[in-house]
């Protein structure tokens, strides 16, 4: 390529990492991040990101390679996202709730070359590195890297030794930036490939819709491995502002309320179960907040929670954000003024997202009738990593198929009526029934199993297992099944309860009638586990 053309292309770039670099050139002393009482300025963050990018490059990471992260919320996770971008590498955030076999699959499937892990997940990383041979570099956010296995290095030591000279790599907005793994409908997760352009357009959508501006302070209750957690740091990165990073672990509504007040937070996002706890904090209505907007999503909010939010934060606009990883993520938003009158709705499609409700033949369904919601627009993913069959299925007919069955009312508001992909949302986490069923089906005492979601007081929805035994005289106990799942699946995916039946109900075609199971077991008492 002619050097002048290349220079012109570079001058136009606004990749994920370049957003930070441009901000650092303008306002290096402004606060970018705050975590557990520690601040990081824009200039400090930019230098650390450059050092990390150079350190990864020195360990063989080049443009297009995959860099996986495995850790709880921390500034170092964000640094790795940005450093990967600066190299043109593709970041692979991994859910820290997964067990080593699940983590190994993602690392192997993505072809991860480097792994950045925190102290809490170092032991799991060591087990993964024993089976996944492609990981050639492992950096541990700890004073001791030994738990992550031979050759693992201390993150801060590696940064201190690295160069501060920015790498000269042309990263296009249309290059892949992230592979975000979603639980698989057939038992294996799929990696949604998102470009810098996908994420940038989603960021513009959020900024425009919610009237965000520079100098804001945002607090998110989502984990950074989640597409929502990733996306909610982007507006402040682009516009100028502070991301207050909330630690994972036992959620403390009291601590969150203290942070909202002390940090003068202007915007925040929590799932309904968290909002329920926040609004119940004693004395919250007497606190002094600086909130300009509050957001919720990931699962349905009961009317009692919506009413509590309205009464606790009077006059503060609320937004229910609906979407999915493959759409980078937001597709529809329900504005606060409609939250009660259109309770249960996910709102309307946002700018830059074109949506249709279609039948199996891609014909538009009549208003009021359920159809699969399909999408077009600049936030649609590039495809599933190394999975052309799934990609082809997802884009059949030239639109992205969400798997959500939706109806539109006379005012144009969307209501999700079912999940074509048989998914449960428990406490904001997606659980695909087929994945859990595949694990339980492998138990020697199980002849057949169906997983369904039932209402839960704390998690809104929770999975239960309905099982027929291989030998009716020696059925598996609930404890056996849950222990079996705990060893093979992330804890949040295991069933809260196990029910034994002689036969699972089926229709004339032999398909299990899950709606009957949901109806039968929704009234059964389910534990708080």
Short mmCIF file of N, CA, C and O in Angstrom, two decimals, residues 414-484:
data_model
loop_
_atom_site.label_atom_id
_atom_site.label_comp_id
_atom_site.label_asym_id
_atom_site.label_seq_id
_atom_site.Cartn_x
_atom_site.Cartn_y
_atom_site.Cartn_z
N UNK A 414 -42.53 -3.55 21.88
CA UNK A 414 -42.19 -4.96 21.74
C UNK A 414 -42.33 -5.69 23.08
O UNK A 414 -41.92 -5.17 24.12
N UNK A 415 -42.88 -6.90 23.02
CA UNK A 415 -43.01 -7.76 24.19
C UNK A 415 -42.44 -9.14 23.86
O UNK A 415 -42.87 -9.77 22.89
N UNK A 416 -41.46 -9.59 24.65
CA UNK A 416 -40.89 -10.92 24.44
C UNK A 416 -41.87 -11.94 25.02
O UNK A 416 -42.20 -11.89 26.21
N UNK A 417 -42.33 -12.86 24.18
CA UNK A 417 -43.32 -13.83 24.64
C UNK A 417 -42.72 -15.22 24.87
O UNK A 417 -43.28 -16.03 25.59
N UNK A 418 -41.59 -15.50 24.26
CA UNK A 418 -40.95 -16.81 24.47
C UNK A 418 -39.53 -16.73 23.92
O UNK A 418 -39.16 -15.77 23.25
N UNK A 419 -38.76 -17.74 24.23
CA UNK A 419 -37.40 -17.80 23.74
C UNK A 419 -37.25 -18.98 22.83
O UNK A 419 -37.32 -20.13 23.26
N UNK A 420 -37.08 -18.70 21.57
CA UNK A 420 -36.95 -19.76 20.59
C UNK A 420 -35.75 -20.66 20.90
O UNK A 420 -35.75 -21.84 20.62
N UNK A 421 -34.74 -20.07 21.50
CA UNK A 421 -33.51 -20.81 21.78
C UNK A 421 -33.53 -21.50 23.15
O UNK A 421 -32.51 -21.97 23.62
N UNK A 422 -34.70 -21.51 23.81
CA UNK A 422 -34.82 -22.25 25.07
C UNK A 422 -33.79 -21.79 26.09
O UNK A 422 -32.95 -22.57 26.54
N UNK A 423 -33.88 -20.55 26.47
CA UNK A 423 -32.92 -19.94 27.38
C UNK A 423 -33.61 -19.48 28.66
O UNK A 423 -34.76 -19.04 28.63
N UNK A 424 -32.90 -19.58 29.77
CA UNK A 424 -33.37 -19.10 31.06
C UNK A 424 -32.47 -17.93 31.45
O UNK A 424 -31.26 -17.97 31.25
N UNK A 425 -33.07 -16.87 32.00
CA UNK A 425 -32.27 -15.76 32.53
C UNK A 425 -32.44 -15.75 34.04
O UNK A 425 -33.51 -15.44 34.55
N UNK A 426 -31.38 -16.09 34.75
CA UNK A 426 -31.42 -16.21 36.21
C UNK A 426 -30.46 -15.20 36.82
O UNK A 426 -29.25 -15.30 36.63
N UNK A 427 -31.01 -14.20 37.51
CA UNK A 427 -30.17 -13.18 38.12
C UNK A 427 -29.33 -12.43 37.10
O UNK A 427 -28.23 -11.96 37.40
N UNK A 428 -29.84 -12.31 35.87
CA UNK A 428 -29.12 -11.60 34.82
C UNK A 428 -28.17 -12.46 34.01
O UNK A 428 -27.57 -12.00 33.05
N UNK A 429 -28.01 -13.74 34.37
CA UNK A 429 -27.12 -14.65 33.64
C UNK A 429 -27.94 -15.52 32.69
O UNK A 429 -28.99 -16.05 33.05
N UNK A 430 -27.45 -15.66 31.45
CA UNK A 430 -28.11 -16.52 30.47
C UNK A 430 -27.74 -17.98 30.70
O UNK A 430 -26.56 -18.32 30.81
N UNK A 431 -28.75 -18.84 30.76
CA UNK A 431 -28.54 -20.28 30.93
C UNK A 431 -29.27 -20.98 29.79
O UNK A 431 -30.50 -20.88 29.68
N UNK A 432 -28.52 -21.65 28.92
CA UNK A 432 -29.15 -22.38 27.83
C UNK A 432 -29.45 -23.81 28.29
O UNK A 432 -28.57 -24.53 28.73
N UNK A 433 -30.72 -24.18 28.16
CA UNK A 433 -31.17 -25.46 28.70
C UNK A 433 -30.41 -26.63 28.09
O UNK A 433 -30.09 -27.59 28.79
N UNK A 434 -30.13 -26.57 26.78
CA UNK A 434 -29.47 -27.69 26.11
C UNK A 434 -28.10 -27.98 26.71
O UNK A 434 -27.67 -29.13 26.79
N UNK A 435 -27.41 -26.93 27.13
CA UNK A 435 -26.08 -27.11 27.72
C UNK A 435 -26.18 -27.89 29.04
O UNK A 435 -25.40 -28.82 29.29
N UNK A 436 -27.13 -27.51 29.88
CA UNK A 436 -27.31 -28.18 31.17
C UNK A 436 -27.85 -29.59 30.96
O UNK A 436 -27.43 -30.55 31.63
N UNK A 437 -28.76 -29.74 30.02
CA UNK A 437 -29.34 -31.06 29.73
C UNK A 437 -28.27 -32.03 29.25
O UNK A 437 -28.28 -33.21 29.61
N UNK A 438 -27.32 -31.54 28.43
CA UNK A 438 -26.25 -32.41 27.92
C UNK A 438 -25.39 -32.95 29.06
O UNK A 438 -24.95 -34.11 29.04
N UNK A 439 -25.16 -32.12 30.07
CA UNK A 439 -24.35 -32.56 31.22
C UNK A 439 -25.12 -33.58 32.05
O UNK A 439 -24.59 -34.64 32.41
N UNK A 440 -26.38 -33.30 32.38
CA UNK A 440 -27.17 -34.20 33.21
C UNK A 440 -27.45 -35.51 32.49
O UNK A 440 -27.46 -36.59 33.09
N UNK A 441 -27.66 -35.44 31.18
CA UNK A 441 -27.95 -36.62 30.39
C UNK A 441 -26.81 -37.65 30.44
O UNK A 441 -27.04 -38.85 30.24
N UNK A 442 -25.60 -37.17 30.72
CA UNK A 442 -24.44 -38.07 30.78
C UNK A 442 -24.36 -38.83 32.11
O UNK A 442 -23.55 -39.74 32.25
N UNK A 443 -25.21 -38.48 33.07
CA UNK A 443 -25.21 -39.19 34.36
C UNK A 443 -25.78 -40.60 34.14
O UNK A 443 -26.82 -40.76 33.50
N UNK A 444 -25.11 -41.62 34.65
CA UNK A 444 -25.54 -43.00 34.37
C UNK A 444 -26.94 -43.34 34.86
O UNK A 444 -27.56 -44.28 34.33
N UNK A 445 -27.44 -42.64 35.85
CA UNK A 445 -28.76 -42.94 36.38
C UNK A 445 -29.89 -42.19 35.66
O UNK A 445 -31.06 -42.37 35.99
N UNK A 446 -29.52 -41.35 34.69
CA UNK A 446 -30.51 -40.51 34.01
C UNK A 446 -30.83 -41.10 32.64
O UNK A 446 -29.95 -41.29 31.82
N UNK A 447 -32.11 -41.38 32.42
CA UNK A 447 -32.54 -41.84 31.10
C UNK A 447 -32.88 -40.65 30.21
O UNK A 447 -32.53 -40.61 29.04
N UNK A 448 -33.54 -39.65 30.80
CA UNK A 448 -33.98 -38.49 30.04
C UNK A 448 -34.09 -37.30 30.98
O UNK A 448 -34.43 -37.46 32.16
N UNK A 449 -33.84 -36.10 30.46
CA UNK A 449 -33.92 -34.92 31.31
C UNK A 449 -34.43 -33.74 30.49
O UNK A 449 -34.17 -33.62 29.29
N UNK A 450 -35.17 -32.86 31.15
CA UNK A 450 -35.59 -31.58 30.57
C UNK A 450 -35.33 -30.49 31.61
O UNK A 450 -35.67 -30.66 32.80
N UNK A 451 -34.72 -29.41 31.18
CA UNK A 451 -34.49 -28.25 32.04
C UNK A 451 -35.50 -27.18 31.67
O UNK A 451 -35.66 -26.84 30.49
N UNK A 452 -36.17 -26.62 32.66
CA UNK A 452 -37.10 -25.50 32.42
C UNK A 452 -36.84 -24.43 33.47
O UNK A 452 -36.31 -24.69 34.55
N UNK A 453 -37.24 -23.22 33.14
CA UNK A 453 -37.13 -22.11 34.08
C UNK A 453 -38.43 -21.89 34.82
O UNK A 453 -39.51 -21.94 34.22
N UNK A 454 -38.34 -21.67 36.12
CA UNK A 454 -39.52 -21.38 36.93
C UNK A 454 -39.27 -20.11 37.73
O UNK A 454 -38.12 -19.72 37.96
N UNK A 455 -40.33 -19.43 38.18
CA UNK A 455 -40.15 -18.18 38.93
C UNK A 455 -39.36 -18.40 40.22
O UNK A 455 -39.44 -19.45 40.86
N UNK A 456 -38.58 -17.38 40.59
CA UNK A 456 -37.77 -17.44 41.80
C UNK A 456 -37.80 -16.07 42.46
O UNK A 456 -37.63 -15.05 41.79
N UNK A 457 -38.00 -16.05 43.76
CA UNK A 457 -38.16 -14.79 44.50
C UNK A 457 -36.94 -13.89 44.38
O UNK A 457 -37.05 -12.67 44.23
N UNK A 458 -35.76 -14.48 44.42
CA UNK A 458 -34.53 -13.68 44.41
C UNK A 458 -33.98 -13.49 43.01
O UNK A 458 -33.59 -12.40 42.61
N UNK A 459 -33.93 -14.59 42.21
CA UNK A 459 -33.26 -14.56 40.91
C UNK A 459 -34.22 -14.31 39.74
O UNK A 459 -33.81 -14.32 38.60
N UNK A 460 -35.50 -14.07 40.02
CA UNK A 460 -36.56 -13.87 39.03
C UNK A 460 -36.92 -15.19 38.35
O UNK A 460 -38.07 -15.55 38.23
N UNK A 461 -35.89 -15.94 37.91
CA UNK A 461 -36.11 -17.22 37.24
C UNK A 461 -34.95 -18.14 37.62
O UNK A 461 -33.82 -17.68 37.83
N UNK A 462 -35.23 -19.43 37.72
CA UNK A 462 -34.17 -20.38 38.07
C UNK A 462 -34.42 -21.70 37.35
O UNK A 462 -35.57 -22.05 37.06
N UNK A 463 -33.35 -22.43 37.00
CA UNK A 463 -33.56 -23.71 36.31
C UNK A 463 -33.92 -24.83 37.27
O UNK A 463 -33.38 -24.92 38.38
N UNK A 464 -34.85 -25.69 36.86
CA UNK A 464 -35.12 -26.94 37.58
C UNK A 464 -35.00 -28.08 36.57
O UNK A 464 -35.21 -27.89 35.37
N UNK A 465 -34.64 -29.25 37.07
CA UNK A 465 -34.46 -30.42 36.22
C UNK A 465 -35.60 -31.40 36.45
O UNK A 465 -35.93 -31.73 37.59
N UNK A 466 -36.21 -31.85 35.36
CA UNK A 466 -37.24 -32.88 35.42
C UNK A 466 -36.64 -34.13 34.76
O UNK A 466 -36.26 -34.10 33.59
N UNK A 467 -36.53 -35.21 35.54
CA UNK A 467 -35.74 -36.37 35.13
C UNK A 467 -36.57 -37.64 35.18
O UNK A 467 -37.35 -37.86 36.11
N UNK A 468 -36.35 -38.49 34.18
CA UNK A 468 -36.81 -39.87 34.27
C UNK A 468 -35.57 -40.74 34.44
O UNK A 468 -34.55 -40.51 33.77
N UNK A 469 -35.66 -41.73 35.34
CA UNK A 469 -34.48 -42.51 35.72
C UNK A 469 -34.25 -43.69 34.77
O UNK A 469 -35.20 -44.25 34.20
N UNK A 470 -32.99 -44.06 34.63
CA UNK A 470 -32.64 -45.26 33.88
C UNK A 470 -33.26 -46.49 34.52
O UNK A 470 -33.80 -47.37 33.85
N UNK A 471 -33.20 -46.54 35.85
CA UNK A 471 -33.78 -47.63 36.64
C UNK A 471 -34.71 -47.01 37.66
O UNK A 471 -34.25 -46.33 38.59
N UNK A 472 -36.01 -47.23 37.50
CA UNK A 472 -36.98 -46.63 38.41
C UNK A 472 -36.77 -47.06 39.85
O UNK A 472 -37.14 -46.34 40.79
N UNK A 473 -36.15 -48.22 40.06
CA UNK A 473 -35.90 -48.71 41.41
C UNK A 473 -34.67 -48.06 42.04
O UNK A 473 -34.47 -48.15 43.26
N UNK A 474 -33.85 -47.40 41.23
CA UNK A 474 -32.64 -46.77 41.75
C UNK A 474 -32.45 -45.39 41.09
O UNK A 474 -31.50 -45.17 40.32
N UNK A 475 -33.37 -44.46 41.36
CA UNK A 475 -33.28 -43.15 40.71
C UNK A 475 -32.17 -42.29 41.33
O UNK A 475 -31.76 -42.52 42.48
N UNK A 476 -31.66 -41.31 40.60
CA UNK A 476 -30.65 -40.42 41.17
C UNK A 476 -31.30 -39.47 42.19
O UNK A 476 -32.46 -39.06 42.02
N UNK A 477 -30.58 -39.15 43.21
CA UNK A 477 -31.09 -38.19 44.19
C UNK A 477 -30.82 -36.77 43.70
O UNK A 477 -29.99 -36.55 42.82
N UNK A 478 -31.52 -35.83 44.30
CA UNK A 478 -31.29 -34.42 43.95
C UNK A 478 -29.84 -34.04 44.25
O UNK A 478 -29.20 -33.34 43.45
N UNK A 479 -29.33 -34.51 45.38
CA UNK A 479 -27.95 -34.18 45.76
C UNK A 479 -26.95 -34.72 44.74
O UNK A 479 -25.96 -34.05 44.42
N UNK A 480 -27.20 -35.92 44.22
CA UNK A 480 -26.31 -36.51 43.21
C UNK A 480 -26.26 -35.66 41.95
O UNK A 480 -25.19 -35.39 41.40
N UNK A 481 -27.44 -35.26 41.49
CA UNK A 481 -27.52 -34.51 40.24
C UNK A 481 -26.87 -33.13 40.40
O UNK A 481 -26.10 -32.68 39.53
N UNK A 482 -27.14 -32.46 41.50
CA UNK A 482 -26.58 -31.12 41.69
C UNK A 482 -25.06 -31.20 41.86
O UNK A 482 -24.32 -30.37 41.31
N UNK A 483 -24.58 -32.22 42.57
CA UNK A 483 -23.13 -32.38 42.72
C UNK A 483 -22.48 -32.70 41.37
O UNK A 483 -21.39 -32.20 41.05
N UNK A 484 -23.14 -33.50 40.56
CA UNK A 484 -22.66 -33.84 39.21
C UNK A 484 -22.52 -32.57 38.37
O UNK A 484 -21.51 -32.36 37.68
#
